[in-house]
Coordinates of C-alpha atoms in Angstrom, one line a residue:
Chain A
M2 CA 54.8 75.2 54.8
N3 CA 52.7 72.3 53.7
R4 CA 50.3 74.8 52.1
E5 CA 53.0 76.4 50.1
I6 CA 54.2 73.0 48.8
E7 CA 50.6 72.2 47.8
G8 CA 50.4 75.4 45.9
I9 CA 53.7 74.8 44.2
Y10 CA 52.6 71.3 43.2
A11 CA 49.3 72.6 41.8
L12 CA 51.0 75.3 39.7
W13 CA 53.6 72.8 38.5
K14 CA 50.8 70.5 37.4
R15 CA 49.0 73.3 35.6
E16 CA 52.1 73.9 33.5
L17 CA 52.3 70.3 32.5
I18 CA 48.6 70.1 31.7
T19 CA 48.7 73.2 29.6
F20 CA 51.9 72.0 27.9
A21 CA 50.3 68.6 27.1
R22 CA 47.2 70.2 25.7
S23 CA 48.9 72.6 23.3
K24 CA 50.1 70.2 20.6
S25 CA 51.0 73.0 18.4
R26 CA 53.4 74.3 21.0
V27 CA 55.1 70.9 21.5
I28 CA 55.4 70.2 17.8
G29 CA 56.3 73.9 17.0
S30 CA 59.1 73.9 19.6
L31 CA 60.6 70.7 18.1
G32 CA 60.4 71.7 14.5
M33 CA 63.4 74.1 14.3
P34 CA 65.8 71.9 16.3
F35 CA 64.7 68.9 14.3
F36 CA 65.7 70.7 11.0
F37 CA 69.0 71.8 12.5
L38 CA 69.8 68.2 13.3
A39 CA 68.3 66.5 10.2
I40 CA 69.3 69.0 7.6
L41 CA 72.3 71.1 8.9
G42 CA 73.6 68.2 10.9
T43 CA 73.5 65.5 8.3
G44 CA 74.2 68.0 5.4
L45 CA 77.5 69.2 6.9
N46 CA 78.3 65.8 8.5
N47 CA 81.3 65.0 6.2
A48 CA 81.9 68.5 4.9
F49 CA 84.9 69.4 7.1
P50 CA 87.1 67.9 9.8
L51 CA 86.4 69.2 13.3
P52 CA 89.4 70.1 15.5
T53 CA 87.8 68.0 18.2
G54 CA 87.4 64.9 16.0
G55 CA 84.1 63.1 15.4
N56 CA 81.4 64.1 12.9
Y57 CA 79.3 67.3 12.8
L58 CA 75.9 65.7 13.7
Q59 CA 77.5 64.3 16.8
F60 CA 79.1 67.7 17.5
I61 CA 75.9 69.8 17.3
T62 CA 73.6 67.3 19.2
P63 CA 74.5 68.7 22.7
G64 CA 74.2 72.2 21.2
I65 CA 70.7 71.6 19.9
I66 CA 69.6 70.0 23.2
G67 CA 70.9 73.1 24.9
M68 CA 68.9 75.3 22.4
V69 CA 65.7 73.3 23.0
L70 CA 66.2 73.7 26.8
M71 CA 66.7 77.4 26.4
F72 CA 63.9 78.1 24.0
G73 CA 61.4 75.9 26.0
S74 CA 62.2 77.4 29.4
M75 CA 62.5 81.0 28.3
F76 CA 59.1 80.6 26.6
S77 CA 57.6 79.1 29.8
G78 CA 58.9 82.1 31.8
I79 CA 57.7 84.7 29.3
I80 CA 54.2 83.1 29.3
V81 CA 53.8 84.8 32.7
L82 CA 53.0 87.8 30.5
M83 CA 50.1 86.0 28.9
D84 CA 48.8 84.9 32.2
R85 CA 48.9 88.6 33.1
Q86 CA 47.2 89.8 30.0
F87 CA 44.5 87.2 30.2
G88 CA 43.9 87.8 33.9
F89 CA 44.9 84.4 35.4
L90 CA 47.9 85.9 37.1
K91 CA 45.6 88.0 39.3
E92 CA 44.0 84.8 40.6
T93 CA 47.3 83.5 41.8
L94 CA 48.5 86.8 43.1
V95 CA 45.6 87.2 45.5
A96 CA 45.7 83.6 46.7
P97 CA 47.1 83.1 50.2
I98 CA 50.4 81.7 49.0
S99 CA 53.6 83.5 48.8
R100 CA 55.0 85.0 45.6
L101 CA 58.1 82.8 46.1
S102 CA 55.9 79.7 45.8
I103 CA 54.3 81.1 42.7
V104 CA 57.7 81.7 41.1
V105 CA 59.0 78.3 42.2
G106 CA 55.9 76.4 40.9
K107 CA 56.1 78.2 37.6
A108 CA 59.9 77.6 37.3
L109 CA 59.6 73.9 38.2
G110 CA 56.8 73.5 35.7
G111 CA 58.6 75.3 33.0
A112 CA 61.8 73.4 33.7
T113 CA 60.0 70.1 33.5
T114 CA 58.4 70.8 30.2
A115 CA 61.7 72.1 28.8
M116 CA 63.4 68.8 29.9
I117 CA 60.7 66.8 28.3
Q118 CA 61.4 68.6 25.0
G119 CA 65.2 68.2 25.5
T120 CA 64.8 64.5 26.0
I121 CA 62.6 64.1 22.9
I122 CA 65.2 65.9 20.7
M123 CA 68.0 63.7 22.2
V124 CA 66.0 60.6 21.2
I125 CA 65.5 62.1 17.7
A126 CA 69.2 62.8 17.4
L127 CA 69.9 59.1 18.3
F128 CA 67.5 58.0 15.6
L129 CA 69.2 60.3 13.1
G130 CA 72.5 58.5 13.9
A131 CA 74.2 60.8 16.3
Q132 CA 76.8 58.9 18.2
I133 CA 76.4 60.0 21.7
Q134 CA 77.2 58.2 24.9
I135 CA 75.6 59.1 28.2
L136 CA 78.4 59.1 30.7
D137 CA 76.1 59.6 33.7
V138 CA 72.3 59.7 33.4
A139 CA 71.8 61.4 36.7
M140 CA 74.4 64.0 35.9
L141 CA 72.8 64.6 32.5
F142 CA 69.3 65.3 33.9
A143 CA 70.7 67.3 36.7
F144 CA 72.6 69.5 34.3
M145 CA 69.5 69.8 32.0
F146 CA 67.5 70.8 35.0
L147 CA 70.0 73.5 35.9
I148 CA 70.0 75.0 32.4
S149 CA 66.2 75.0 32.4
I150 CA 65.8 76.7 35.7
M151 CA 68.4 79.3 34.7
F152 CA 66.4 80.3 31.6
V153 CA 62.9 80.0 33.1
S154 CA 64.1 82.5 35.7
L155 CA 65.4 84.8 33.0
G156 CA 62.1 84.5 31.2
I157 CA 60.1 85.3 34.3
A158 CA 62.4 88.3 35.0
I159 CA 61.8 89.6 31.5
A160 CA 58.1 89.0 31.6
S161 CA 57.8 90.9 34.9
T162 CA 59.2 94.0 33.3
L163 CA 57.1 93.9 30.1
Q164 CA 53.6 95.1 29.9
D165 CA 52.3 93.0 27.0
M166 CA 53.4 90.5 24.3
H167 CA 54.6 93.2 21.9
G168 CA 58.1 93.0 23.2
F169 CA 58.3 89.3 22.7
Q170 CA 59.5 89.3 19.1
L171 CA 62.2 91.8 20.1
I172 CA 63.5 89.5 22.8
M173 CA 63.3 86.5 20.4
N174 CA 65.4 88.2 17.8
F175 CA 67.8 90.2 19.9
M176 CA 68.3 88.0 22.9
I177 CA 67.4 84.4 22.3
M178 CA 68.9 84.0 18.9
P179 CA 72.2 85.7 19.6
L180 CA 72.5 83.7 22.9
F181 CA 72.0 80.5 20.8
F182 CA 74.5 81.3 18.1
L183 CA 77.2 82.6 20.4
S184 CA 77.0 79.5 22.6
G185 CA 79.2 77.4 20.4
A186 CA 76.2 75.1 19.7
L187 CA 76.9 75.0 16.0
F188 CA 80.7 75.5 15.8
P189 CA 83.7 74.8 18.0
L190 CA 84.8 77.8 19.9
S191 CA 88.4 76.7 20.0
S192 CA 88.7 77.5 16.3
A193 CA 86.6 80.6 16.3
P194 CA 88.2 84.1 16.0
E195 CA 89.3 85.7 19.2
P196 CA 86.7 88.5 19.6
L197 CA 83.8 86.0 19.0
R198 CA 85.3 83.7 21.5
I199 CA 85.5 86.5 24.1
I200 CA 81.9 87.5 23.6
S201 CA 80.9 83.8 23.8
M202 CA 82.4 83.6 27.2
L203 CA 79.7 86.1 28.5
D204 CA 76.9 83.9 27.2
P205 CA 75.3 81.7 29.9
L206 CA 74.3 79.1 27.3
T207 CA 78.0 78.6 26.3
Y208 CA 78.5 76.9 29.6
G209 CA 75.3 74.9 29.3
V210 CA 76.2 73.6 25.9
N211 CA 79.7 72.8 26.9
G212 CA 78.6 71.0 30.0
L213 CA 76.2 68.9 27.9
R214 CA 78.8 68.3 25.3
F215 CA 81.2 66.9 28.0
I216 CA 78.5 64.6 29.4
L217 CA 77.4 63.3 25.9
L218 CA 80.7 63.3 24.0
G219 CA 83.4 63.3 26.7
H220 CA 85.1 66.5 25.5
S221 CA 84.3 70.2 25.4
D222 CA 85.9 73.7 24.8
V223 CA 85.2 74.7 28.4
S224 CA 86.0 72.2 31.1
F225 CA 83.1 70.5 32.8
G226 CA 84.0 71.9 36.2
V227 CA 84.0 75.5 34.9
S228 CA 80.7 74.9 33.0
L229 CA 79.0 73.6 36.1
A230 CA 80.2 76.4 38.3
V231 CA 79.4 79.2 35.9
T232 CA 75.9 77.7 35.0
S233 CA 75.1 77.4 38.7
A234 CA 76.3 81.0 39.4
F235 CA 74.1 82.3 36.5
T236 CA 71.2 80.3 37.8
V237 CA 71.4 81.8 41.3
V238 CA 71.7 85.3 39.9
F239 CA 68.7 84.9 37.5
I240 CA 66.5 83.4 40.2
A241 CA 67.3 86.3 42.5
I242 CA 66.5 88.8 39.7
A243 CA 63.3 87.0 38.8
M244 CA 62.2 87.0 42.4
Y245 CA 62.9 90.7 42.8
L246 CA 61.1 91.7 39.6
F247 CA 58.2 89.4 40.1
N248 CA 57.7 90.8 43.6
R249 CA 57.3 94.2 42.2
I250 CA 54.3 93.3 40.0
E251 CA 51.3 95.2 41.2
E252 CA 47.9 93.5 41.6
Chain B
M5 CA 29.1 91.2 64.3
N6 CA 30.5 93.3 61.4
A7 CA 32.1 91.6 58.4
I8 CA 33.9 94.8 57.5
E9 CA 35.1 97.7 59.6
V10 CA 36.9 100.5 57.8
E11 CA 38.4 103.5 59.7
G12 CA 39.6 106.6 57.8
I13 CA 41.2 104.6 55.0
S14 CA 43.0 106.6 52.2
K15 CA 45.0 105.7 49.1
H16 CA 46.9 108.4 47.4
Y17 CA 48.7 108.1 44.0
G18 CA 50.9 111.1 43.9
S19 CA 48.6 114.1 44.4
L20 CA 45.5 112.0 43.4
R21 CA 43.4 110.9 46.3
A22 CA 41.8 107.8 44.9
V23 CA 40.2 107.0 48.3
D24 CA 40.0 109.8 50.7
G25 CA 39.3 109.0 54.4
V26 CA 36.5 106.4 54.0
S27 CA 34.9 105.0 57.2
L28 CA 32.4 102.3 56.9
S29 CA 31.1 99.2 58.5
I30 CA 29.2 96.3 56.9
E31 CA 27.2 93.9 58.9
S32 CA 27.6 90.2 58.5
G33 CA 25.2 88.4 56.2
T34 CA 24.1 91.4 54.1
I35 CA 24.4 92.2 50.5
F36 CA 26.2 95.5 50.2
G37 CA 26.5 97.5 47.0
L38 CA 29.2 100.1 46.4
L39 CA 28.1 102.5 43.7
G40 CA 30.0 105.2 42.0
P41 CA 31.0 106.7 38.6
N42 CA 34.1 105.6 36.8
G43 CA 37.2 106.6 38.7
A44 CA 35.3 107.3 41.9
G45 CA 37.5 104.9 43.9
K46 CA 35.3 101.8 44.1
T47 CA 37.9 99.4 42.7
T48 CA 40.7 101.0 44.8
L49 CA 38.7 100.6 48.0
I50 CA 37.9 97.0 47.2
A51 CA 41.5 96.4 46.2
M52 CA 42.6 97.5 49.6
L53 CA 40.0 95.4 51.4
V54 CA 41.2 92.3 49.6
T55 CA 44.8 93.1 50.4
M56 CA 45.9 93.7 46.8
R57 CA 46.8 97.3 47.6
R58 CA 48.2 98.8 50.8
P59 CA 46.4 101.9 52.1
T60 CA 48.3 105.1 52.4
S61 CA 46.7 105.7 55.8
G62 CA 43.9 104.4 57.9
S63 CA 43.0 100.8 58.7
A64 CA 40.4 98.2 58.0
R65 CA 39.4 94.8 59.4
V66 CA 37.9 92.1 57.3
N67 CA 36.3 89.2 59.2
G68 CA 38.2 90.6 62.2
F69 CA 41.6 90.5 60.6
D70 CA 43.7 93.6 60.0
I71 CA 44.2 94.1 56.2
T72 CA 47.9 95.1 56.5
K73 CA 49.1 93.0 59.5
Q74 CA 47.1 89.8 58.8
A75 CA 46.8 89.8 55.0
D76 CA 47.1 86.1 54.7
S77 CA 44.2 85.5 57.1
V78 CA 42.1 88.0 55.2
R79 CA 42.8 86.3 51.9
K80 CA 41.8 82.9 53.3
S81 CA 38.5 84.2 54.6
I82 CA 37.3 86.0 51.5
G83 CA 36.4 85.1 47.9
I84 CA 37.0 87.4 45.0
V85 CA 35.4 87.7 41.6
F86 CA 37.3 90.2 39.5
Q87 CA 35.9 92.6 37.0
D88 CA 38.1 91.1 34.2
P89 CA 38.1 87.4 33.5
S90 CA 40.7 85.5 35.4
L91 CA 40.2 81.8 34.5
D92 CA 42.7 79.6 32.8
D93 CA 41.0 79.0 29.4
E94 CA 43.1 75.9 28.6
L95 CA 42.1 74.1 31.8
T96 CA 38.7 72.4 32.4
A97 CA 36.2 73.8 34.8
R98 CA 37.2 71.2 37.3
E99 CA 40.9 71.8 36.9
N100 CA 40.4 75.5 37.5
L101 CA 38.5 74.8 40.7
E102 CA 41.1 72.2 41.8
L103 CA 43.9 74.6 41.3
H104 CA 42.1 77.2 43.3
A105 CA 41.4 74.7 46.1
A106 CA 45.1 73.8 46.3
M107 CA 46.2 77.4 46.5
Y108 CA 43.7 78.1 49.2
A109 CA 44.7 75.0 51.2
V110 CA 41.3 73.3 51.1
P111 CA 42.0 69.9 52.7
K112 CA 42.3 67.1 50.1
Q113 CA 39.6 64.9 51.7
V114 CA 36.9 67.6 51.2
R115 CA 38.1 69.1 47.9
H116 CA 36.0 66.8 45.7
G117 CA 32.8 67.4 47.7
R118 CA 33.4 71.2 47.7
I119 CA 33.8 71.3 44.0
E120 CA 30.6 69.3 43.4
E121 CA 28.8 71.6 45.8
V122 CA 29.8 75.0 44.3
I123 CA 29.4 73.8 40.8
K124 CA 25.8 72.8 41.5
L125 CA 25.2 76.2 43.1
V126 CA 25.9 77.9 39.8
G127 CA 24.3 75.2 37.7
L128 CA 27.4 74.1 35.7
E129 CA 27.7 70.5 37.0
K130 CA 27.3 69.2 33.4
H131 CA 30.3 71.2 32.2
L132 CA 32.9 70.2 34.8
K133 CA 35.0 68.3 32.2
Q134 CA 34.9 71.0 29.5
Q135 CA 37.7 73.3 28.8
V136 CA 36.9 76.9 29.9
K137 CA 37.6 78.2 26.4
T138 CA 34.4 76.6 25.2
F139 CA 32.3 78.5 27.8
S140 CA 30.1 81.5 27.0
G141 CA 30.7 84.8 28.9
G142 CA 27.9 84.1 31.3
M143 CA 29.1 80.5 32.1
K144 CA 32.6 81.9 32.7
R145 CA 31.2 84.4 35.2
R146 CA 29.3 81.7 37.0
L147 CA 32.4 79.5 37.1
E148 CA 34.3 82.4 38.6
I149 CA 31.6 82.8 41.3
A150 CA 31.8 79.1 42.0
R151 CA 35.6 79.3 42.2
G152 CA 35.4 82.2 44.7
L153 CA 33.3 79.9 47.0
V154 CA 35.4 76.7 46.9
H155 CA 37.3 77.6 50.1
H156 CA 34.1 78.5 51.9
P157 CA 34.7 82.3 52.4
K158 CA 32.7 84.3 54.8
I159 CA 32.7 87.3 52.5
L160 CA 32.4 87.3 48.7
F161 CA 33.6 90.3 46.8
L162 CA 32.2 90.9 43.3
D163 CA 33.5 93.6 41.1
E164 CA 30.9 94.4 38.4
P165 CA 29.6 90.8 38.3
T166 CA 27.3 91.4 35.4
I167 CA 29.2 93.9 33.2
G168 CA 29.0 92.9 29.5
L169 CA 26.5 90.2 30.0
D170 CA 23.1 90.1 28.2
P171 CA 20.0 91.1 30.4
Q172 CA 18.8 87.5 30.8
T173 CA 22.2 86.2 31.9
R174 CA 22.4 89.2 34.3
A175 CA 19.2 88.3 35.9
G176 CA 20.4 84.8 36.4
I177 CA 23.6 85.9 38.0
W178 CA 21.7 88.1 40.5
D179 CA 19.5 85.1 41.4
Y180 CA 22.6 83.1 42.2
I181 CA 24.0 85.9 44.3
K182 CA 20.8 86.3 46.3
K183 CA 20.5 82.5 46.7
L184 CA 24.1 82.4 48.0
N185 CA 23.3 85.1 50.6
E186 CA 20.1 83.5 51.8
K187 CA 21.2 79.8 51.8
E188 CA 24.8 80.1 52.9
G189 CA 24.6 83.4 54.9
I190 CA 27.6 84.8 53.0
T191 CA 28.2 88.5 53.2
I192 CA 28.4 89.9 49.7
I193 CA 30.1 93.1 48.7
L194 CA 29.6 94.2 45.1
T195 CA 30.1 97.1 42.8
T196 CA 27.8 97.6 39.8
H197 CA 26.8 100.1 37.1
Y198 CA 23.3 98.8 37.0
M199 CA 21.3 100.9 39.5
D200 CA 18.0 99.0 39.1
E201 CA 19.8 95.7 39.8
A202 CA 21.6 97.2 42.8
D203 CA 18.2 98.4 44.0
S204 CA 16.6 95.0 43.8
T205 CA 19.6 93.0 45.1
C206 CA 21.4 95.1 47.8
Q207 CA 20.2 95.5 51.3
R208 CA 22.4 98.5 51.8
V209 CA 24.3 100.7 49.4
G210 CA 27.1 103.2 49.7
I211 CA 27.6 105.9 47.1
I212 CA 31.2 106.8 46.5
D213 CA 32.4 109.9 44.6
S214 CA 35.9 111.4 44.3
G215 CA 37.1 108.9 46.9
K216 CA 34.5 109.8 49.6
I217 CA 31.4 108.0 50.7
I218 CA 28.6 110.5 50.3
A219 CA 25.6 108.4 51.1
L220 CA 25.1 105.2 53.0
D221 CA 21.8 103.6 53.7
T222 CA 19.2 101.1 52.4
P223 CA 18.0 101.8 48.9
E224 CA 14.5 102.4 50.3
N225 CA 15.7 105.0 52.8
L226 CA 17.8 106.8 50.2
K227 CA 14.9 107.0 47.8
N228 CA 12.6 108.2 50.6
T229 CA 15.0 111.0 51.6
L230 CA 14.6 112.4 48.1
G231 CA 10.8 112.1 48.6
G232 CA 7.9 112.9 46.3
D233 CA 8.1 112.5 42.5
V234 CA 10.6 113.2 39.8
I235 CA 9.6 115.0 36.7
S236 CA 12.0 114.6 33.8
I237 CA 11.7 117.3 31.2
K238 CA 13.4 117.1 27.8
C239 CA 13.9 120.6 26.6
G240 CA 16.2 123.0 24.8
G241 CA 18.0 125.5 27.0
T242 CA 18.4 123.3 30.1
D243 CA 20.4 126.1 32.0
Q244 CA 17.6 128.6 31.7
C245 CA 15.0 125.9 32.5
V246 CA 16.9 125.0 35.8
N247 CA 17.1 128.7 36.7
E248 CA 13.4 129.4 36.3
I249 CA 12.3 126.2 37.9
S250 CA 14.6 126.6 40.9
Q251 CA 12.8 129.8 41.8
L252 CA 9.5 128.1 42.4
K253 CA 8.9 127.5 46.1
W254 CA 7.4 124.1 45.8
V255 CA 10.4 122.7 43.9
K256 CA 12.7 120.6 46.1
G257 CA 15.5 120.4 43.6
A258 CA 16.4 120.7 39.9
V259 CA 19.4 119.2 38.2
K260 CA 20.3 118.9 34.5
H261 CA 21.9 115.9 32.8
G262 CA 22.3 115.3 29.1
G263 CA 19.4 117.1 27.5
F264 CA 17.1 116.6 30.5
V265 CA 16.2 118.5 33.6
D266 CA 15.0 116.4 36.6
V267 CA 12.7 118.3 39.0
R268 CA 11.9 116.8 42.4
V269 CA 8.4 117.8 43.7
E270 CA 5.5 116.5 45.8
K271 CA 2.3 115.5 43.9
G272 CA 4.0 115.5 40.6
E273 CA 0.9 115.0 38.5
E274 CA -0.4 118.4 39.6
K275 CA 2.8 120.2 39.0
I276 CA 3.3 119.2 35.3
P277 CA 0.8 121.7 33.9
K278 CA 2.3 124.5 36.0
I279 CA 5.8 123.7 34.8
L280 CA 4.6 123.6 31.2
R281 CA 3.0 127.0 31.5
L282 CA 6.2 128.4 33.0
M283 CA 8.2 127.0 30.1
E284 CA 5.8 128.5 27.6
Q285 CA 6.0 131.9 29.2
H286 CA 9.8 131.9 28.9
G287 CA 9.7 130.5 25.4
I288 CA 11.7 127.3 26.3
P289 CA 10.7 124.5 23.9
V290 CA 9.7 121.3 25.7
E291 CA 10.0 118.0 23.8
S292 CA 8.7 115.6 26.4
V293 CA 7.8 115.3 30.1
S294 CA 7.7 112.1 32.2
L295 CA 6.8 111.4 35.8
H296 CA 8.2 108.7 38.0
K297 CA 9.0 107.8 41.6
P298 CA 12.6 108.4 42.6
S299 CA 14.9 105.5 41.7
L300 CA 18.5 104.8 42.8
D301 CA 19.5 106.6 39.5
D302 CA 17.8 109.7 40.9
V303 CA 19.5 109.3 44.2
F304 CA 22.8 108.9 42.4
L305 CA 22.2 112.0 40.4
H306 CA 21.2 113.9 43.5
Y307 CA 24.4 113.1 45.3
T308 CA 26.9 113.1 42.5
G309 CA 25.4 115.4 39.9
K310 CA 26.1 112.6 37.4
T311 CA 24.3 109.7 35.9
I312 CA 25.9 106.3 35.9
R313 CA 24.7 104.8 32.7
E314 CA 26.6 102.2 30.8
D315 CA 26.9 104.3 27.7
E316 CA 29.1 106.7 29.7
A317 CA 31.6 103.9 30.2
G318 CA 35.1 104.9 29.2
P319 CA 37.2 103.3 26.5
R320 CA 38.7 100.8 28.9
D321 CA 35.2 99.5 29.9
A322 CA 34.2 99.5 26.3
M323 CA 37.1 97.1 25.6
R324 CA 36.1 95.0 28.5
L325 CA 32.6 94.7 27.2
R326 CA 33.8 93.7 23.8
R327 CA 36.2 91.1 25.3
R328 CA 33.3 89.5 27.3
A329 CA 31.0 89.7 24.4
W330 CA 33.4 87.8 22.2
G331 CA 33.8 85.1 24.8
H332 CA 37.4 86.3 25.1
R333 CA 39.6 83.6 23.6
K334 CA 43.3 83.3 23.9

């Protein structure tokens, strides 16, 4: 058991080292959310009244944090593909540790780096003048962790079924972007047309964004209890799928 | 004691018998070479021994552990160097070794010492803090060998350890491998395309073709069983040439490959004029004739009817070679 924990720790550390070394990845991952906040957020700040009250920058801040968490953790998961293409995955697969430990190490590492990115963008939002209040710091980080684990698992599951990086662009455009736009990160779902609202209810990120919005703003379209329950349920399902698919990788 | 005991092991993929009832034992402390053309089943056999693939039937013990029932114990007791690079380029040499040590449960107190020890063995101690992406192909290979040794395995598996490296680096790698075997007493099991290198390095070799072991002995004995000399004739009409020569009673064997016919005889220098006369009588144009003692290449040709030259490597190997040659960056 101790051995498995050592292995998990080592793989977690590897994720952090690699993340810290690739400055382009860190900066690149914060570029788009920064522009959303700085340009879209401040640009539309006084353009229209929100049904929920408050200004637009404040409204999208939890949404953008959710987006950073999703992008960062999905990417960490999908990077399994690169490990595979460049051979490193083989080294971990033949080591005397279980595949469960490999997935857990990877997922914890990916979640940690995603949370670092999420925290950075939250600080940036504060500097831009977003009025957010953190109701409960422990709850905030716990919820950020939950969202990250959910999407790392989804990323690992996807990576386990793809053969190379060619499919990555497809996933980016047809999965990650729609998930982001449908989540109600940029507009209130309560005033959205009925069909859109129904589709949004199938999006795991909707519950992530609404949970964050409740913690940071004190109100949300979906109640906090429901957000927490649904996010947890999606997380469990995605972990199970990731484990199942990762176990099937040969070599 | 035997490091490896294989009993009737097979691996089938659909109707393809990649490995077909192989039995084999390898004594502890030897350097054993597994030779075979592409697709002969070398890599599949090794993949089963290192517990990456499960055999369809048959069994094997590695260091006394059963490969299906005690896979974890097998994994802990062996080191593996893959044919394709498997380092993390973003990490430094030390970080790669530390990660490996953690996954193989090397106790924390001895980790530092082990890393110093293996890195010296491959002569990379000055590059410990460098990121692997700055390494040359040969340095990466040496680091992979060092990594395979961090957890003090009793057996080291090397799949094509020198493929794609320049001749000088190759010679260096073989020196390290021999040194390891002599100093540390580690059993080494390798596959290679380079027959002359196998000849000078391996104490025993097994030739595998179409999933079956067809010859198993010391390189010396294998060459001796062929006996005499080999006359290589480059000529037009190799089929006719083989036909005519095979009829001579002093010819022990004649095979064609490429544009050549290899003839095995005793006292080769006396037979060359006779062969040339015969060729002239039948009007077969001869471009060149050479005489040499049998090499492992000839042994290989004798048993498989094929040569194992690098230029026969398939497109996948060609890609591997290029990737190594370019230092293979992310």
